[in-house]
Amino acid sequence: MTDEILIVGGGFAGFWAAMAARRVVGDQVRVTMASREPVLQMRPRLYEAKPETLGADLLPLLDAAGVKFVQGEATGLDLARQTVVLASGANLPYARLVVATGSSMHRPPVPGAVAAYSIDSQRDAIASDRRLGEIARGIARPTVAVVGAGFTGIELALEMRDRIATHGGEAESLRIVLVDRAVTVGSELGAGPRTEIETALAAAGVECCLGVTIIALAANRVTFAAGPALDADAVVLATGMVASGFVRHVPGERDALGRIIVDRSLRAPAAPEVFVTGDAAAANTGDGHRALQSCQHALQLGRFAGENAARDLLGLPTVPYAQPRYVTCLDLGRSGAVLTQGWERTISKTGAEAKVLKRRINTVVIYPPTNVPGATLLALSSTDPAEQRLPG
Ligand SMILES: Cc1cc2nc3c(=O)[nH]c(=O)nc-3n(C[C@H](O)[C@H](O)[C@H](O)COP(=O)(O)OP(=O)(O)OC[C@H]3O[C@@H](n4cnc5c(N)ncnc54)[C@H](O)[C@@H]3O)c2cc1C
């Protein structure tokens, strides 16, 4: 038996889980994070230009906080022996485990979907960007199809003209087609921001192809159940996310996104030493809603999972996860942004005013702090939102 707290996954939830666990246990217990790489991929920014710059080095922060990092792909979980197995064959023991392995894009189950571009990971976004560069340099009057008119697809479609311009292309002749089976754009965002979104899409000259059934995909073609196929110079998917692979090793009930339905302390009910967090967890936000697969929720879910794994190990009572405030800030490209409040998504800011906030979220709020002492870093991992304000 070890006294180690092990966090698998170094995304937003995993990083803050490690910090919170370390804060609670002090020097009494080892805290280890295992992940594919010691880099926090800034997934919410991957619709932007220069995706190769959108990662944050976690090693200096983990070092400052006294968290050990192990690089590797977690491929197995032995609940009886309390170990996580890595692809290298290494076994990582745990007394409490936090599963923070996040999500990955759900590719439509149609032929050719694997060939289409996406912006799900930094690597995918870099490959998409490389194609946009080729298009900008070599194709007159190009067409880009974005499949999926949800949050990510809208942001990407509205950024596309400037993405082509960044590569030196003639942006105004670009044809952008936003495709979805839903009959409205941003259907998961509800009616609140819809008019703002539709106005921005019209102003940006984005064609909407809605209420369609896709039967095949390729890197350069979308084929529909009815009507002519759409030929494009790039097809980029933004078709929603599901919990990523490792979480399948955790026993218990799941929701439709493959997330483990956790209890209020974020524990997996069928595996009492295992806590699940971020995009891998279906958690009650404390006000009757289910946490979304969002960075905003993952940042807080991570803090609670780390805190509770540590408290549980020390025999302290756990604290129920709560997400008291919920906002949505959607980038609308040249039309600015739209900020909504609450689960009803009531608009509170639009245009340039909301864009200032979106830039701050994308460049400051979601980043781990740098150049702060270890103690400050740990203080920021508190589950009390009042204590999480960034310096400055
Ligand atoms: C293009 C895009 C735009 C988005 N825009 C927004 C937005 O505007 N606002 C918002 O709130 N959210 C947004 N999101 C969602 C947000 O990025 C996710 O909800 C968030 O990243 C979830 O954090 P996480 O830590 O749970 O998981 P992730 O960020 O997915 O991190 C999981 C980590 O675990 C690692 N990992 C996974 N499996 C293994 C394994 N088997 N072994 C070892 N390591 C593993 C991964 O490499 C990664 O480091 C967007 C997502 C995308 C893709």
Short mmCIF file of C-alpha atoms and ligand atoms in Angstrom, two decimals:
data_model
loop_
_atom_site.label_atom_id
_atom_site.label_comp_id
_atom_site.label_asym_id
_atom_site.label_seq_id
_atom_site.Cartn_x
_atom_site.Cartn_y
_atom_site.Cartn_z
CA MET A 1 0.00 0.00 0.00
CA THR A 2 1.29 3.42 -0.93
CA ASP A 3 0.32 6.82 0.39
CA GLU A 4 0.53 8.35 -3.05
CA ILE A 5 -2.08 10.52 -4.75
CA LEU A 6 -1.91 9.90 -8.48
CA ILE A 7 -3.49 12.18 -11.06
CA VAL A 8 -3.79 10.84 -14.60
CA GLY A 9 -4.13 13.58 -17.22
CA GLY A 10 -2.37 16.94 -17.31
CA GLY A 11 -5.10 19.16 -18.71
CA PHE A 12 -6.95 21.96 -16.93
CA ALA A 13 -8.62 19.62 -14.45
CA GLY A 14 -5.53 17.47 -13.84
CA PHE A 15 -3.21 20.40 -13.23
CA TRP A 16 -5.48 22.04 -10.67
CA ALA A 17 -6.26 18.69 -9.06
CA ALA A 18 -2.53 18.17 -8.48
CA MET A 19 -2.16 21.66 -6.97
CA ALA A 20 -5.17 21.22 -4.69
CA ALA A 21 -4.05 17.78 -3.54
CA ARG A 22 -0.59 19.11 -2.72
CA ARG A 23 -2.06 22.06 -0.80
CA VAL A 24 -4.21 19.77 1.36
CA VAL A 25 -1.64 17.07 2.11
CA GLY A 26 1.34 19.39 2.59
CA ASP A 27 4.55 17.37 2.71
CA GLN A 28 2.93 14.28 4.22
CA VAL A 29 2.04 12.47 1.00
CA ARG A 30 3.56 12.16 -2.47
CA VAL A 31 1.55 13.67 -5.30
CA THR A 32 2.27 12.45 -8.84
CA MET A 33 0.84 13.48 -12.19
CA ALA A 34 1.06 11.16 -15.19
CA SER A 35 0.20 12.48 -18.64
CA ARG A 36 1.17 12.25 -22.29
CA GLU A 37 3.33 15.36 -22.07
CA PRO A 38 4.11 18.04 -19.47
CA VAL A 39 2.29 20.65 -21.53
CA LEU A 40 -1.15 22.11 -20.94
CA GLN A 41 -2.77 22.28 -24.37
CA MET A 42 -4.88 25.42 -24.58
CA ARG A 43 -7.74 23.63 -26.33
CA PRO A 44 -10.22 26.52 -26.05
CA ARG A 45 -7.86 28.60 -28.21
CA LEU A 46 -7.30 26.09 -31.01
CA TYR A 47 -9.61 27.94 -33.42
CA GLU A 48 -7.05 30.77 -33.37
CA ALA A 49 -3.99 31.37 -35.55
CA LYS A 50 -0.56 29.97 -34.64
CA PRO A 51 -1.76 26.82 -32.82
CA GLU A 52 1.86 25.75 -32.36
CA THR A 53 2.16 28.48 -29.70
CA LEU A 54 -0.91 27.38 -27.74
CA GLY A 55 0.61 25.20 -25.04
CA ALA A 56 1.87 26.01 -21.54
CA ASP A 57 4.89 24.25 -20.00
CA LEU A 58 3.78 22.66 -16.72
CA LEU A 59 7.12 21.35 -15.47
CA PRO A 60 8.33 24.52 -13.69
CA LEU A 61 4.98 24.81 -11.90
CA LEU A 62 4.84 21.15 -10.93
CA ASP A 63 8.40 21.41 -9.65
CA ALA A 64 7.60 24.55 -7.64
CA ALA A 65 4.67 22.77 -6.04
CA GLY A 66 6.55 19.52 -5.38
CA VAL A 67 4.46 17.40 -7.74
CA LYS A 68 6.31 14.60 -9.54
CA PHE A 69 5.64 14.27 -13.26
CA VAL A 70 5.65 10.95 -15.12
CA GLN A 71 5.34 11.06 -18.91
CA GLY A 72 3.37 8.25 -20.52
CA GLU A 73 0.10 6.93 -21.92
CA ALA A 74 -2.09 5.32 -19.26
CA THR A 75 -3.51 2.12 -20.71
CA GLY A 76 -4.78 0.10 -17.77
CA LEU A 77 -6.20 0.33 -14.27
CA ASP A 78 -5.89 -2.46 -11.70
CA LEU A 79 -8.41 -1.59 -9.01
CA ALA A 80 -7.48 -4.53 -6.78
CA ARG A 81 -3.77 -3.67 -6.75
CA GLN A 82 -4.43 0.10 -6.89
CA THR A 83 -2.12 0.70 -9.82
CA VAL A 84 -2.31 2.48 -13.15
CA VAL A 85 -0.48 0.77 -16.00
CA LEU A 86 1.40 2.81 -18.59
CA ALA A 87 2.02 1.81 -22.21
CA SER A 88 5.72 1.48 -21.29
CA GLY A 89 4.75 -1.32 -18.89
CA ALA A 90 5.41 0.78 -15.79
CA ASN A 91 2.99 0.45 -12.89
CA LEU A 92 2.09 3.56 -10.92
CA PRO A 93 0.67 2.84 -7.46
CA TYR A 94 -1.93 5.01 -5.82
CA ALA A 95 -3.81 5.31 -2.57
CA ARG A 96 -6.22 7.76 -4.19
CA LEU A 97 -6.52 8.20 -7.95
CA VAL A 98 -7.85 11.23 -9.83
CA VAL A 99 -8.85 10.44 -13.41
CA ALA A 100 -8.55 13.67 -15.43
CA THR A 101 -8.05 12.29 -18.92
CA GLY A 102 -10.43 14.76 -20.54
CA SER A 103 -12.25 14.38 -23.81
CA SER A 104 -11.69 13.96 -27.50
CA MET A 105 -13.74 14.88 -30.54
CA HIS A 106 -16.52 12.57 -31.55
CA ARG A 107 -15.96 11.88 -35.24
CA PRO A 108 -19.22 11.26 -37.09
CA PRO A 109 -19.64 7.52 -37.76
CA VAL A 110 -19.56 7.87 -41.55
CA PRO A 111 -16.99 6.66 -44.10
CA GLY A 112 -13.99 8.96 -44.53
CA ALA A 113 -14.49 10.91 -41.30
CA VAL A 114 -10.97 10.07 -40.16
CA ALA A 115 -9.51 11.91 -43.17
CA ALA A 116 -11.15 15.24 -42.36
CA TYR A 117 -9.26 17.92 -40.42
CA SER A 118 -10.10 18.98 -36.86
CA ILE A 119 -8.87 21.31 -34.12
CA ASP A 120 -9.41 18.92 -31.21
CA SER A 121 -5.78 18.73 -30.08
CA GLN A 122 -2.80 20.96 -30.70
CA ARG A 123 -1.47 18.41 -33.19
CA ASP A 124 -4.79 18.35 -35.08
CA ALA A 125 -4.94 22.15 -35.08
CA ILE A 126 -1.37 22.42 -36.41
CA ALA A 127 -2.24 19.99 -39.25
CA SER A 128 -5.37 22.04 -40.09
CA ASP A 129 -3.36 25.23 -39.99
CA ARG A 130 -0.76 23.79 -42.34
CA ARG A 131 -3.56 23.06 -44.83
CA LEU A 132 -4.90 26.62 -44.45
CA GLY A 133 -1.40 27.85 -45.27
CA GLU A 134 -1.33 25.75 -48.46
CA ILE A 135 -4.77 27.07 -49.39
CA ALA A 136 -3.77 30.68 -48.73
CA ARG A 137 -0.63 30.38 -50.83
CA GLY A 138 -1.89 28.24 -53.69
CA ILE A 139 -5.64 28.38 -54.29
CA ALA A 140 -7.64 31.24 -55.76
CA ARG A 141 -11.21 31.58 -54.44
CA PRO A 142 -10.95 28.62 -52.01
CA THR A 143 -13.73 26.93 -50.03
CA VAL A 144 -13.47 25.76 -46.42
CA ALA A 145 -16.25 23.64 -44.92
CA VAL A 146 -16.65 23.60 -41.14
CA VAL A 147 -18.78 20.66 -40.00
CA GLY A 148 -20.56 21.26 -36.70
CA ALA A 149 -22.31 24.56 -35.95
CA GLY A 150 -21.87 24.38 -32.18
CA PHE A 151 -19.65 26.56 -30.01
CA THR A 152 -16.34 25.49 -31.60
CA GLY A 153 -17.58 25.39 -35.19
CA ILE A 154 -19.04 28.90 -34.94
CA GLU A 155 -15.81 30.31 -33.50
CA LEU A 156 -13.74 28.58 -36.16
CA ALA A 157 -15.95 29.63 -39.08
CA LEU A 158 -15.91 33.24 -37.89
CA GLU A 159 -12.12 33.22 -37.56
CA MET A 160 -11.49 31.56 -40.93
CA ARG A 161 -11.12 34.67 -43.09
CA ASP A 162 -8.50 36.10 -40.75
CA ARG A 163 -6.76 32.72 -40.56
CA ILE A 164 -6.33 32.77 -44.36
CA ALA A 165 -5.16 36.40 -44.16
CA THR A 166 -2.58 35.44 -41.49
CA HIS A 167 -1.06 33.09 -44.06
CA GLY A 168 -0.93 35.89 -46.64
CA GLY A 169 -3.98 34.67 -48.59
CA GLU A 170 -6.69 36.75 -50.18
CA ALA A 171 -9.21 36.39 -47.38
CA GLU A 172 -12.21 38.14 -48.88
CA SER A 173 -12.61 35.65 -51.75
CA LEU A 174 -12.78 32.70 -49.34
CA ARG A 175 -16.05 30.76 -49.32
CA ILE A 176 -16.88 29.46 -45.81
CA VAL A 177 -19.67 26.91 -45.38
CA LEU A 178 -20.89 25.93 -41.90
CA VAL A 179 -22.66 22.56 -41.96
CA ASP A 180 -24.86 20.93 -39.32
CA ARG A 181 -27.67 18.43 -39.04
CA ALA A 182 -29.44 20.80 -36.62
CA VAL A 183 -31.72 23.37 -38.18
CA THR A 184 -30.27 26.23 -36.11
CA VAL A 185 -26.74 27.35 -35.38
CA GLY A 186 -25.51 26.99 -31.80
CA SER A 187 -28.46 24.79 -30.91
CA GLU A 188 -26.85 23.75 -27.58
CA LEU A 189 -26.49 27.42 -26.62
CA GLY A 190 -30.25 27.99 -26.70
CA ALA A 191 -32.14 30.98 -28.01
CA GLY A 192 -30.35 33.63 -25.87
CA PRO A 193 -27.32 34.42 -28.07
CA ARG A 194 -28.74 33.08 -31.36
CA THR A 195 -29.56 36.39 -33.01
CA GLU A 196 -26.08 37.71 -32.21
CA ILE A 197 -24.54 34.56 -33.71
CA GLU A 198 -26.68 34.64 -36.85
CA THR A 199 -25.93 38.34 -37.38
CA ALA A 200 -22.19 37.73 -37.01
CA LEU A 201 -22.27 34.80 -39.45
CA ALA A 202 -24.17 36.86 -42.02
CA ALA A 203 -21.77 39.81 -41.61
CA ALA A 204 -18.79 37.48 -42.10
CA GLY A 205 -20.33 35.98 -45.25
CA VAL A 206 -20.49 32.48 -43.75
CA GLU A 207 -22.97 30.27 -45.64
CA CYS A 208 -25.02 28.04 -43.35
CA CYS A 209 -25.99 24.60 -44.60
CA LEU A 210 -28.33 23.36 -41.86
CA GLY A 211 -30.70 20.43 -41.32
CA VAL A 212 -28.59 18.12 -43.49
CA THR A 213 -27.55 14.49 -43.05
CA ILE A 214 -23.93 13.71 -43.86
CA ILE A 215 -23.30 10.21 -45.21
CA ALA A 216 -19.58 10.48 -46.06
CA LEU A 217 -16.64 12.77 -45.41
CA ALA A 218 -13.17 13.36 -46.84
CA ALA A 219 -10.45 15.97 -46.39
CA ASN A 220 -12.00 17.80 -49.37
CA ARG A 221 -15.64 16.72 -49.62
CA VAL A 222 -18.86 16.49 -47.61
CA THR A 223 -21.44 14.09 -49.03
CA PHE A 224 -25.07 14.46 -48.02
CA ALA A 225 -27.97 12.00 -47.96
CA ALA A 226 -29.79 14.30 -50.37
CA GLY A 227 -28.56 16.85 -52.88
CA PRO A 228 -25.14 17.52 -54.38
CA ALA A 229 -21.93 16.98 -52.42
CA LEU A 230 -19.94 19.97 -51.16
CA ASP A 231 -16.42 20.09 -52.59
CA ALA A 232 -13.99 22.06 -50.45
CA ASP A 233 -10.28 22.74 -50.18
CA ALA A 234 -10.45 21.72 -46.53
CA VAL A 235 -13.14 20.06 -44.42
CA VAL A 236 -12.67 20.76 -40.72
CA LEU A 237 -14.73 18.89 -38.14
CA ALA A 238 -16.04 20.47 -34.93
CA THR A 239 -18.51 17.74 -34.09
CA GLY A 240 -18.56 17.73 -30.29
CA MET A 241 -16.65 15.84 -27.62
CA VAL A 242 -16.94 12.61 -25.65
CA ALA A 243 -14.94 11.42 -22.65
CA SER A 244 -11.60 10.09 -23.88
CA GLY A 245 -10.49 6.46 -23.77
CA PHE A 246 -8.89 5.85 -20.36
CA VAL A 247 -12.08 6.49 -18.40
CA ARG A 248 -13.54 3.25 -19.77
CA HIS A 249 -11.38 1.44 -17.19
CA VAL A 250 -13.34 3.08 -14.34
CA PRO A 251 -16.39 0.98 -13.40
CA GLY A 252 -19.80 2.57 -12.98
CA GLU A 253 -22.68 4.30 -14.68
CA ARG A 254 -22.00 6.67 -17.58
CA ASP A 255 -23.88 9.43 -19.32
CA ALA A 256 -24.40 9.73 -23.09
CA LEU A 257 -20.98 11.41 -23.45
CA GLY A 258 -19.23 8.43 -21.83
CA ARG A 259 -18.54 10.40 -18.62
CA ILE A 260 -18.60 8.64 -15.25
CA ILE A 261 -21.57 9.77 -13.17
CA VAL A 262 -19.80 10.85 -10.00
CA ASP A 263 -21.14 11.69 -6.55
CA ARG A 264 -21.04 15.18 -5.02
CA SER A 265 -17.42 14.72 -3.93
CA LEU A 266 -16.53 13.63 -7.52
CA ARG A 267 -15.89 10.06 -6.42
CA ALA A 268 -16.69 7.18 -8.77
CA PRO A 269 -19.40 5.40 -6.74
CA ALA A 270 -18.29 1.93 -7.91
CA ALA A 271 -14.58 2.55 -7.11
CA PRO A 272 -14.26 4.39 -3.79
CA GLU A 273 -10.53 5.23 -4.13
CA VAL A 274 -11.08 6.79 -7.55
CA PHE A 275 -12.16 10.39 -8.21
CA VAL A 276 -13.10 11.49 -11.73
CA THR A 277 -12.97 15.07 -12.92
CA GLY A 278 -13.02 17.55 -15.80
CA ASP A 279 -14.44 16.39 -19.12
CA ALA A 280 -14.35 12.76 -17.89
CA ALA A 281 -16.92 13.41 -15.14
CA ALA A 282 -20.69 13.89 -15.23
CA ALA A 283 -21.07 15.97 -12.07
CA ASN A 284 -23.97 17.80 -10.50
CA THR A 285 -23.03 21.49 -10.28
CA GLY A 286 -24.92 21.89 -7.00
CA ASP A 287 -27.82 23.78 -8.56
CA GLY A 288 -29.44 20.89 -10.41
CA HIS A 289 -27.39 21.21 -13.60
CA ARG A 290 -24.76 18.88 -15.00
CA ALA A 291 -21.28 20.25 -15.52
CA LEU A 292 -20.45 20.80 -19.18
CA GLN A 293 -17.39 19.62 -21.02
CA SER A 294 -15.87 23.07 -20.76
CA CYS A 295 -12.65 24.61 -19.56
CA GLN A 296 -14.60 26.78 -17.18
CA HIS A 297 -16.02 23.74 -15.41
CA ALA A 298 -12.84 21.65 -15.68
CA LEU A 299 -10.80 24.30 -13.82
CA GLN A 300 -13.14 24.05 -10.82
CA LEU A 301 -13.85 20.32 -11.09
CA GLY A 302 -10.11 19.72 -10.94
CA ARG A 303 -9.68 21.72 -7.75
CA PHE A 304 -12.51 19.82 -6.03
CA ALA A 305 -11.30 16.39 -7.17
CA GLY A 306 -7.75 17.03 -5.95
CA GLU A 307 -8.95 18.49 -2.67
CA ASN A 308 -11.34 15.60 -2.05
CA ALA A 309 -8.88 12.85 -2.99
CA ALA A 310 -6.46 14.36 -0.46
CA ARG A 311 -9.07 14.92 2.25
CA ASP A 312 -10.35 11.38 1.84
CA LEU A 313 -6.84 9.98 2.21
CA LEU A 314 -6.27 12.01 5.38
CA GLY A 315 -9.63 10.95 6.83
CA LEU A 316 -11.10 14.45 6.55
CA PRO A 317 -14.65 15.13 5.34
CA THR A 318 -14.90 15.86 1.62
CA VAL A 319 -16.42 19.06 0.23
CA PRO A 320 -19.32 18.91 -2.23
CA TYR A 321 -18.47 20.22 -5.71
CA ALA A 322 -20.30 23.40 -6.65
CA GLN A 323 -20.10 25.69 -9.65
CA PRO A 324 -22.06 28.69 -8.50
CA ARG A 325 -21.46 30.95 -11.51
CA TYR A 326 -21.79 30.00 -15.15
CA VAL A 327 -21.06 32.28 -18.10
CA THR A 328 -20.60 31.67 -21.81
CA CYS A 329 -18.26 33.86 -23.85
CA LEU A 330 -18.34 33.10 -27.56
CA ASP A 331 -15.88 34.66 -29.99
CA LEU A 332 -17.70 36.15 -32.99
CA GLY A 333 -14.60 37.03 -35.01
CA ARG A 334 -14.78 40.50 -36.56
CA SER A 335 -18.17 41.05 -34.84
CA GLY A 336 -16.54 40.87 -31.41
CA ALA A 337 -17.98 38.37 -28.95
CA VAL A 338 -21.11 37.63 -26.95
CA LEU A 339 -21.13 37.09 -23.19
CA THR A 340 -24.10 35.42 -21.51
CA GLN A 341 -24.89 34.85 -17.84
CA GLY A 342 -26.41 31.78 -16.22
CA TRP A 343 -27.87 28.59 -17.63
CA GLU A 344 -30.58 30.61 -19.42
CA ARG A 345 -27.72 32.37 -21.24
CA THR A 346 -29.01 35.89 -20.89
CA ILE A 347 -26.85 38.28 -22.93
CA SER A 348 -24.86 40.71 -20.78
CA LYS A 349 -22.18 42.02 -23.16
CA THR A 350 -21.74 42.07 -26.94
CA GLY A 351 -19.39 43.37 -29.60
CA ALA A 352 -16.02 44.91 -28.74
CA GLU A 353 -16.82 45.02 -25.02
CA ALA A 354 -17.35 41.24 -24.87
CA LYS A 355 -14.30 40.68 -27.08
CA VAL A 356 -12.06 42.33 -24.49
CA LEU A 357 -13.26 39.79 -21.97
CA LYS A 358 -12.85 36.90 -24.43
CA ARG A 359 -9.23 37.94 -25.03
CA ARG A 360 -8.63 38.08 -21.28
CA ILE A 361 -10.16 34.62 -20.81
CA ASN A 362 -8.07 33.18 -23.65
CA THR A 363 -4.78 34.81 -22.71
CA VAL A 364 -4.91 35.05 -18.89
CA VAL A 365 -7.80 33.36 -17.08
CA ILE A 366 -7.36 29.83 -18.41
CA TYR A 367 -3.53 29.85 -18.14
CA PRO A 368 -1.78 28.59 -15.04
CA PRO A 369 -0.02 31.52 -13.38
CA THR A 370 3.69 31.92 -14.08
CA ASN A 371 6.41 33.53 -12.00
CA VAL A 372 4.56 33.04 -8.72
CA PRO A 373 6.03 31.35 -5.64
CA GLY A 374 4.92 27.78 -4.95
CA ALA A 375 2.85 28.89 -1.96
CA THR A 376 0.85 31.36 -4.09
CA LEU A 377 0.29 28.69 -6.69
CA LEU A 378 -1.07 26.31 -4.09
CA ALA A 379 -3.29 29.01 -2.60
CA LEU A 380 -4.86 29.49 -6.04
CA SER A 381 -5.94 25.85 -5.99
CA SER A 382 -8.45 26.53 -3.23
CA THR A 383 -11.99 25.39 -3.93
CA ASP A 384 -13.18 28.72 -2.57
CA PRO A 385 -13.64 30.93 -5.68
CA ALA A 386 -12.82 34.03 -3.61
CA GLU A 387 -9.27 32.74 -3.13
CA GLN A 388 -8.63 31.95 -6.79
CA ARG A 389 -8.09 35.47 -8.08
CA LEU A 390 -4.94 35.74 -10.11
CA PRO A 391 -2.31 38.16 -8.89
CA GLY A 392 -2.71 41.56 -10.55
C1 LIG B 1 -11.45 23.70 -30.21
C2 LIG B 1 -11.98 23.73 -28.82
C3 LIG B 1 -12.53 24.90 -28.33
C4 LIG B 1 -13.02 24.95 -27.02
N1 LIG B 1 -13.54 26.14 -26.55
C5 LIG B 1 -13.90 26.23 -25.27
C6 LIG B 1 -14.36 27.48 -24.73
O1 LIG B 1 -14.41 28.49 -25.42
N2 LIG B 1 -14.72 27.52 -23.43
C7 LIG B 1 -14.64 26.42 -22.61
O2 LIG B 1 -14.95 26.52 -21.42
N3 LIG B 1 -14.23 25.22 -23.10
C8 LIG B 1 -13.86 25.10 -24.40
N4 LIG B 1 -13.42 23.90 -24.89
C9 LIG B 1 -13.48 22.72 -24.04
C10 LIG B 1 -12.27 22.61 -23.13
O3 LIG B 1 -11.07 22.72 -23.86
C11 LIG B 1 -12.32 21.29 -22.38
O4 LIG B 1 -13.54 21.21 -21.70
C12 LIG B 1 -11.16 21.19 -21.39
O5 LIG B 1 -9.94 21.10 -22.10
C13 LIG B 1 -11.33 20.01 -20.46
O6 LIG B 1 -10.25 19.95 -19.58
P1 LIG B 1 -9.77 18.53 -19.01
O7 LIG B 1 -8.60 18.82 -18.15
O8 LIG B 1 -10.92 17.82 -18.43
O9 LIG B 1 -9.33 17.69 -20.27
P2 LIG B 1 -8.27 17.93 -21.41
O10 LIG B 1 -7.99 19.37 -21.62
O11 LIG B 1 -8.76 17.11 -22.56
O12 LIG B 1 -6.93 17.29 -20.83
C14 LIG B 1 -6.79 15.90 -20.66
C15 LIG B 1 -5.33 15.57 -20.47
O13 LIG B 1 -5.19 14.20 -20.22
C16 LIG B 1 -4.20 13.65 -21.09
N5 LIG B 1 -4.57 12.27 -21.35
C17 LIG B 1 -5.72 11.80 -21.91
N6 LIG B 1 -5.72 10.46 -21.93
C18 LIG B 1 -4.55 10.07 -21.39
C19 LIG B 1 -3.98 8.81 -21.14
N7 LIG B 1 -4.61 7.67 -21.47
N8 LIG B 1 -2.76 8.75 -20.57
C20 LIG B 1 -2.09 9.90 -20.21
N9 LIG B 1 -2.61 11.12 -20.43
C21 LIG B 1 -3.82 11.21 -21.00
C22 LIG B 1 -4.25 14.54 -22.32
O14 LIG B 1 -3.06 14.46 -23.08
C23 LIG B 1 -4.46 15.90 -21.66
O15 LIG B 1 -3.22 16.41 -21.20
C24 LIG B 1 -12.95 23.80 -26.21
C25 LIG B 1 -12.39 22.61 -26.71
C26 LIG B 1 -11.90 22.57 -27.98
C27 LIG B 1 -11.29 21.29 -28.51
#
